Structures are given as structure tokens and as C-alpha cells.
Amino acid sequence: MAELEWEGLVAAEAAGQRLDQFLAEPLGSRARAARLIAAGLVSVDGRELAKRHSVRAGERVVVARETPGPAAASGPQPAQFEVVWEDEWLIVVDKPAGVVVHPARGHMTGTLVQALADRASGGEDPQRPGIVHRLDRDTSGLLVVAKSDAVHRRLKAMLADRSLRREYLTLVEGTPPARSGTIEAPIGRDRHDRLKHSVDSDAPRAAVTHFELVEVLAHAALLRVRLETGRTHQIRVHLQAIGHPVIGDSIYGGPMRFGLKRQFLHAERLAFTHPATGAPVDVRAPLPGDLTAALAAARAALL
């Protein structure tokens, strides 16, 4: 007999709700409920029904616990990550370069989402439970992940009202003409290369990036960058647009210098008001080894 995840009766006040909506609270999110229903792990009065089923008062709903398939042990290894903050409401992880955040074409396994399957929840997309924002595969650093629908909604609202602060460190080609600045240029899919994003787009969306000069190096500069919006590849596209591409960025023109094998871009700081407790959360992740070595090489080039 399968181990139970949850079992209960439909109360009169819940009658008429969709099955996935009814299960959203006990299972942590509507997306997770929909996934378990689709997997055949939910029964209503002994029958497997679609997620759109309208529950009726007195129906008994039973949810079986998920178990890994027999191929799990020999399948792809879980994504590696470091937890830098965790409580009952959310988790902040330090994602290494090379890890994909959620399943996508060409990367259906070994993702961060799958590694967090028992801890993350919330949101409408069953492929991205708990994911509030993302990082490119070859960008390292901090991500906040929700553990429930309610926390996911609040963190998404913070992104929308720009109260969730995201800061990056990046090494760029050349030196910007000002010690600080704001790049305000809409971004969308490039008109000529559908695999890239660009300020030259038929469907641009507003994008704002702030930067500060941290250190001037030999034909390079270390910048602290703050995102106001979060478009795909935003930092990389904006810095290319002003003539200072991220070093190591093979897609947007940054040269492979200082021993780098990927773009020098690291999500170094996250700061926000905790959506459940109201306490300030301010976490940082040090540069990983490959970027630390590249920065040392860039400094040595001054000698």
C-alpha cells in the first residue's frame, strides 16, 4: 500500500472548488497539487479525477506520497548547491555555474528545481515550483525560492515593486566613462538571432540596470550591478549595448581572458523584507573559485 501524503474530507465551505485548488493549501501549492493529480497519486472517493473536478462536500480526498522511480539511482545526479539561508517559509541558495535552474529544452534533468523538489513549492508553473527569479546556467550566485504559494506570491510582488534587491559582481571589457550609471533600454528577442536577446528587438520590454565601478584593472573593470527589472540576459545585453561586454561571455562578445571558461557574472547579494516575519534578510555569496582566480589574474596584469 502506498504511503499517504495527505487525507481529508471536503468541508461544506470548500465545495465547488477545483480539485487542484482544494489541495493547494495542504500540499503547499496549486502547481504541486496539479503535478500529483497528473501522476495519478490523488483519488476522490476512490476514483482518479482530473484537476478541474469540482469537489463536493463530504468527498474523501486521498493523496499518496511521491516515491522515486527505479531508474532514479542510475539517472542524472542531483544539481549541486549551497544553502545560505533557510526557514519554514523560504530558502536562499548559492547556485554554482553550470547548473540549470528549471527544466527546459535540452536540460530536462539535473536541474536546481529537481534537487529542491522536497523543499520548494508555490507558483502556477508545475515545472518551476517555488522559483521566484532565475539565473542563467553559467551565472553563479544567489536565488530565493519559496516553500508555499503565499510566500511565492509575496516574493513575486517584491520583484514587481522592486523591493527585492539583487546585486551582481561582473568583470567587463574596458572601463565605463562614469563611476556609476543607469542603463535604461528595452530588451527583447534579437531581430536577427532568435537565440539571443537584444535592444534591437521587435518586441522590447522595459529594462533598467544600475552599475557602480568597484575597481579599474588592465583593460577591464570590476562592476557592482543592481537589477531594477529582470529580463532574460539583461545584465549581459545592457553591458554589451554600452560597449563593455562581460568578460568570458561568448554569446554577447566578451573575450575569454584571465583563464575564464564562462562569463564573469555572480549574483553576490540578495536583500529583502521577509514576506512572513517582516524581518530584514540580507545575504551574500563570495565569488566562487574560478572567478576569484580570474580577478587575481586581472589584477596581476596591472603589474
Short mmCIF file of N, CA and C in Angstrom, two decimals, residues 42-131:
data_model
loop_
_atom_site.label_atom_id
_atom_site.label_comp_id
_atom_site.label_asym_id
_atom_site.label_seq_id
_atom_site.Cartn_x
_atom_site.Cartn_y
_atom_site.Cartn_z
N VAL A 42 -3.64 11.07 -6.66
CA VAL A 42 -4.77 11.65 -5.94
C VAL A 42 -6.05 10.90 -6.29
N SER A 43 -6.81 10.54 -5.28
CA SER A 43 -8.11 9.91 -5.53
C SER A 43 -9.20 10.64 -4.76
N VAL A 44 -10.38 10.68 -5.34
CA VAL A 44 -11.55 11.29 -4.71
C VAL A 44 -12.61 10.20 -4.59
N ASP A 45 -12.91 9.83 -3.34
CA ASP A 45 -13.82 8.69 -3.10
C ASP A 45 -13.40 7.47 -3.90
N GLY A 46 -12.09 7.24 -3.93
CA GLY A 46 -11.55 6.06 -4.59
C GLY A 46 -11.37 6.15 -6.08
N ARG A 47 -11.67 7.31 -6.68
CA ARG A 47 -11.53 7.48 -8.13
C ARG A 47 -10.48 8.52 -8.45
N GLU A 48 -9.72 8.29 -9.52
CA GLU A 48 -8.79 9.29 -10.03
C GLU A 48 -9.55 10.25 -10.93
N LEU A 49 -9.55 11.53 -10.59
CA LEU A 49 -10.29 12.53 -11.35
C LEU A 49 -9.35 13.63 -11.83
N ALA A 50 -9.81 14.39 -12.82
CA ALA A 50 -8.99 15.47 -13.38
C ALA A 50 -8.88 16.62 -12.37
N LYS A 51 -7.86 17.44 -12.55
CA LYS A 51 -7.63 18.57 -11.64
C LYS A 51 -8.78 19.57 -11.68
N ARG A 52 -9.54 19.60 -12.79
CA ARG A 52 -10.65 20.54 -12.90
C ARG A 52 -11.93 20.05 -12.21
N HIS A 53 -11.89 18.83 -11.67
CA HIS A 53 -13.06 18.30 -10.95
C HIS A 53 -13.49 19.25 -9.84
N SER A 54 -14.78 19.56 -9.77
CA SER A 54 -15.32 20.40 -8.70
C SER A 54 -15.64 19.53 -7.50
N VAL A 55 -14.95 19.76 -6.40
CA VAL A 55 -15.15 18.89 -5.24
C VAL A 55 -16.51 19.18 -4.60
N ARG A 56 -17.04 18.12 -3.95
CA ARG A 56 -18.33 18.24 -3.28
C ARG A 56 -18.17 17.95 -1.79
N ALA A 57 -18.99 18.58 -0.98
CA ALA A 57 -18.91 18.40 0.47
C ALA A 57 -19.01 16.92 0.82
N GLY A 58 -18.12 16.48 1.69
CA GLY A 58 -18.15 15.10 2.16
C GLY A 58 -17.29 14.15 1.36
N GLU A 59 -16.78 14.55 0.20
CA GLU A 59 -15.90 13.67 -0.57
C GLU A 59 -14.59 13.46 0.19
N ARG A 60 -14.09 12.24 0.12
CA ARG A 60 -12.81 11.93 0.77
C ARG A 60 -11.70 12.01 -0.28
N VAL A 61 -10.74 12.86 -0.02
CA VAL A 61 -9.62 13.04 -0.94
C VAL A 61 -8.37 12.43 -0.30
N VAL A 62 -7.71 11.58 -1.06
CA VAL A 62 -6.52 10.88 -0.57
C VAL A 62 -5.36 11.17 -1.52
N VAL A 63 -4.22 11.57 -0.95
CA VAL A 63 -3.02 11.86 -1.75
C VAL A 63 -1.92 10.91 -1.32
N ALA A 64 -1.42 10.10 -2.26
CA ALA A 64 -0.31 9.19 -1.97
C ALA A 64 1.01 9.94 -2.06
N ARG A 65 1.98 9.52 -1.28
CA ARG A 65 3.29 10.17 -1.27
C ARG A 65 4.07 9.79 -2.53
N GLU A 66 4.78 10.78 -3.10
CA GLU A 66 5.64 10.52 -4.25
C GLU A 66 6.81 9.63 -3.83
N THR A 67 7.17 8.70 -4.70
CA THR A 67 8.35 7.87 -4.48
C THR A 67 9.20 7.89 -5.73
N PRO A 68 10.53 7.87 -5.60
CA PRO A 68 11.38 7.87 -6.79
C PRO A 68 11.23 6.60 -7.58
N GLY A 69 11.31 6.72 -8.89
CA GLY A 69 11.22 5.56 -9.77
C GLY A 69 12.45 4.70 -9.67
N PRO A 70 12.40 3.45 -10.20
CA PRO A 70 13.53 2.53 -10.08
C PRO A 70 14.78 3.02 -10.79
N ALA A 71 14.62 3.92 -11.78
CA ALA A 71 15.78 4.39 -12.52
C ALA A 71 16.47 5.56 -11.84
N ALA A 72 15.88 6.04 -10.72
CA ALA A 72 16.42 7.25 -10.11
C ALA A 72 17.88 7.11 -9.69
N ALA A 73 18.22 5.93 -9.12
CA ALA A 73 19.57 5.75 -8.61
C ALA A 73 20.62 5.83 -9.71
N SER A 74 20.27 5.39 -10.92
CA SER A 74 21.24 5.38 -12.01
C SER A 74 21.09 6.57 -12.94
N GLY A 75 20.14 7.44 -12.66
CA GLY A 75 19.90 8.59 -13.52
C GLY A 75 20.87 9.71 -13.23
N PRO A 76 20.62 10.89 -13.82
CA PRO A 76 21.50 12.04 -13.62
C PRO A 76 21.60 12.41 -12.15
N GLN A 77 22.78 12.85 -11.73
CA GLN A 77 22.99 13.24 -10.35
C GLN A 77 22.27 14.56 -10.06
N PRO A 78 21.77 14.73 -8.83
CA PRO A 78 21.09 15.99 -8.50
C PRO A 78 22.02 17.18 -8.64
N ALA A 79 21.45 18.33 -8.95
CA ALA A 79 22.23 19.56 -9.04
C ALA A 79 22.86 19.88 -7.69
N GLN A 80 24.06 20.41 -7.73
CA GLN A 80 24.75 20.81 -6.51
C GLN A 80 24.41 22.27 -6.19
N PHE A 81 24.30 22.59 -4.91
CA PHE A 81 24.06 23.96 -4.48
C PHE A 81 24.37 24.05 -2.99
N GLU A 82 24.51 25.28 -2.52
CA GLU A 82 24.76 25.52 -1.10
C GLU A 82 23.62 26.34 -0.53
N VAL A 83 23.12 25.94 0.61
CA VAL A 83 22.07 26.70 1.30
C VAL A 83 22.74 27.78 2.14
N VAL A 84 22.34 29.03 1.93
CA VAL A 84 22.89 30.12 2.73
C VAL A 84 21.86 30.70 3.70
N TRP A 85 20.60 30.36 3.51
CA TRP A 85 19.54 30.81 4.43
C TRP A 85 18.36 29.87 4.24
N GLU A 86 17.75 29.45 5.33
CA GLU A 86 16.54 28.63 5.21
C GLU A 86 15.72 28.72 6.48
N ASP A 87 14.40 28.81 6.31
CA ASP A 87 13.48 28.68 7.41
C ASP A 87 12.23 27.96 6.89
N GLU A 88 11.15 28.00 7.62
CA GLU A 88 9.97 27.25 7.20
C GLU A 88 9.25 27.86 6.01
N TRP A 89 9.61 29.10 5.63
CA TRP A 89 8.90 29.80 4.57
C TRP A 89 9.67 29.88 3.25
N LEU A 90 10.98 29.92 3.32
CA LEU A 90 11.75 30.12 2.09
C LEU A 90 13.17 29.60 2.26
N ILE A 91 13.86 29.52 1.14
CA ILE A 91 15.25 29.06 1.13
C ILE A 91 16.03 29.92 0.15
N VAL A 92 17.23 30.35 0.55
CA VAL A 92 18.13 31.07 -0.34
C VAL A 92 19.32 30.15 -0.63
N VAL A 93 19.58 29.90 -1.91
CA VAL A 93 20.66 29.01 -2.29
C VAL A 93 21.72 29.76 -3.09
N ASP A 94 22.94 29.25 -3.02
CA ASP A 94 24.05 29.73 -3.84
C ASP A 94 24.24 28.71 -4.95
N LYS A 95 23.83 29.08 -6.15
CA LYS A 95 23.87 28.16 -7.30
C LYS A 95 25.23 28.25 -8.00
N PRO A 96 25.90 27.13 -8.20
CA PRO A 96 27.17 27.19 -8.93
C PRO A 96 26.94 27.33 -10.43
N ALA A 97 27.94 27.81 -11.14
CA ALA A 97 27.87 27.86 -12.61
C ALA A 97 27.72 26.44 -13.15
N GLY A 98 27.00 26.32 -14.26
CA GLY A 98 26.79 25.02 -14.89
C GLY A 98 25.48 24.36 -14.51
N VAL A 99 24.82 24.87 -13.47
CA VAL A 99 23.54 24.30 -13.03
C VAL A 99 22.39 25.08 -13.66
N VAL A 100 21.46 24.36 -14.28
CA VAL A 100 20.26 24.97 -14.87
C VAL A 100 19.19 25.06 -13.78
N VAL A 101 18.48 26.17 -13.73
CA VAL A 101 17.52 26.39 -12.64
C VAL A 101 16.30 25.48 -12.76
N HIS A 102 15.71 25.40 -13.94
CA HIS A 102 14.49 24.59 -14.10
C HIS A 102 14.53 23.86 -15.44
N PRO A 103 13.76 22.78 -15.60
CA PRO A 103 13.78 22.04 -16.86
C PRO A 103 13.42 22.92 -18.05
N ALA A 104 14.15 22.73 -19.13
CA ALA A 104 13.92 23.44 -20.38
C ALA A 104 14.47 22.58 -21.50
N ARG A 105 14.19 22.97 -22.73
CA ARG A 105 14.66 22.20 -23.86
C ARG A 105 16.17 21.98 -23.78
N GLY A 106 16.57 20.72 -23.85
CA GLY A 106 17.99 20.38 -23.77
C GLY A 106 18.50 20.17 -22.36
N HIS A 107 17.69 20.51 -21.36
CA HIS A 107 18.10 20.36 -19.95
C HIS A 107 16.88 19.92 -19.13
N MET A 108 16.46 18.67 -19.34
CA MET A 108 15.25 18.20 -18.67
C MET A 108 15.53 17.55 -17.32
N THR A 109 16.79 17.25 -17.03
CA THR A 109 17.12 16.61 -15.76
C THR A 109 18.32 17.32 -15.13
N GLY A 110 18.56 16.99 -13.87
CA GLY A 110 19.71 17.55 -13.17
C GLY A 110 19.60 19.03 -12.86
N THR A 111 18.37 19.55 -12.74
CA THR A 111 18.17 20.98 -12.51
C THR A 111 18.07 21.29 -11.02
N LEU A 112 18.20 22.57 -10.70
CA LEU A 112 18.06 23.01 -9.32
C LEU A 112 16.66 22.72 -8.78
N VAL A 113 15.65 22.96 -9.59
CA VAL A 113 14.27 22.69 -9.18
C VAL A 113 14.10 21.24 -8.76
N GLN A 114 14.67 20.33 -9.51
CA GLN A 114 14.53 18.92 -9.18
C GLN A 114 15.29 18.57 -7.90
N ALA A 115 16.43 19.21 -7.68
CA ALA A 115 17.18 18.97 -6.46
C ALA A 115 16.44 19.50 -5.23
N LEU A 116 15.58 20.52 -5.44
CA LEU A 116 14.82 21.12 -4.35
C LEU A 116 13.38 20.59 -4.26
N ALA A 117 13.11 19.49 -4.93
CA ALA A 117 11.73 19.01 -5.08
C ALA A 117 11.00 18.83 -3.76
N ASP A 118 11.68 18.43 -2.70
CA ASP A 118 11.03 18.19 -1.41
C ASP A 118 10.97 19.44 -0.54
N ARG A 119 11.54 20.56 -1.03
CA ARG A 119 11.61 21.76 -0.19
C ARG A 119 10.97 22.98 -0.82
N ALA A 120 10.85 23.01 -2.14
CA ALA A 120 10.32 24.19 -2.83
C ALA A 120 8.87 23.97 -3.24
N SER A 121 8.09 25.05 -3.19
CA SER A 121 6.70 24.96 -3.60
C SER A 121 6.16 26.37 -3.84
N GLY A 122 5.11 26.45 -4.65
CA GLY A 122 4.47 27.73 -4.91
C GLY A 122 4.58 28.14 -6.36
N GLY A 123 3.55 28.85 -6.82
CA GLY A 123 3.53 29.30 -8.20
C GLY A 123 2.63 28.44 -9.06
N GLU A 124 2.28 28.96 -10.23
CA GLU A 124 1.35 28.29 -11.12
C GLU A 124 2.01 27.28 -12.06
N ASP A 125 3.34 27.38 -12.24
CA ASP A 125 4.02 26.53 -13.20
C ASP A 125 4.56 25.28 -12.52
N PRO A 126 4.02 24.09 -12.83
CA PRO A 126 4.48 22.87 -12.16
C PRO A 126 5.93 22.52 -12.49
N GLN A 127 6.48 23.12 -13.57
CA GLN A 127 7.88 22.88 -13.91
C GLN A 127 8.83 23.75 -13.10
N ARG A 128 8.27 24.76 -12.38
CA ARG A 128 9.12 25.70 -11.65
C ARG A 128 8.61 25.94 -10.23
N PRO A 129 8.34 24.90 -9.45
CA PRO A 129 7.79 25.13 -8.11
C PRO A 129 8.72 25.96 -7.25
N GLY A 130 8.16 27.03 -6.68
CA GLY A 130 8.91 27.88 -5.76
C GLY A 130 9.83 28.89 -6.39
N ILE A 131 10.05 28.81 -7.70
CA ILE A 131 11.04 29.69 -8.34
C ILE A 131 10.46 31.10 -8.49
#
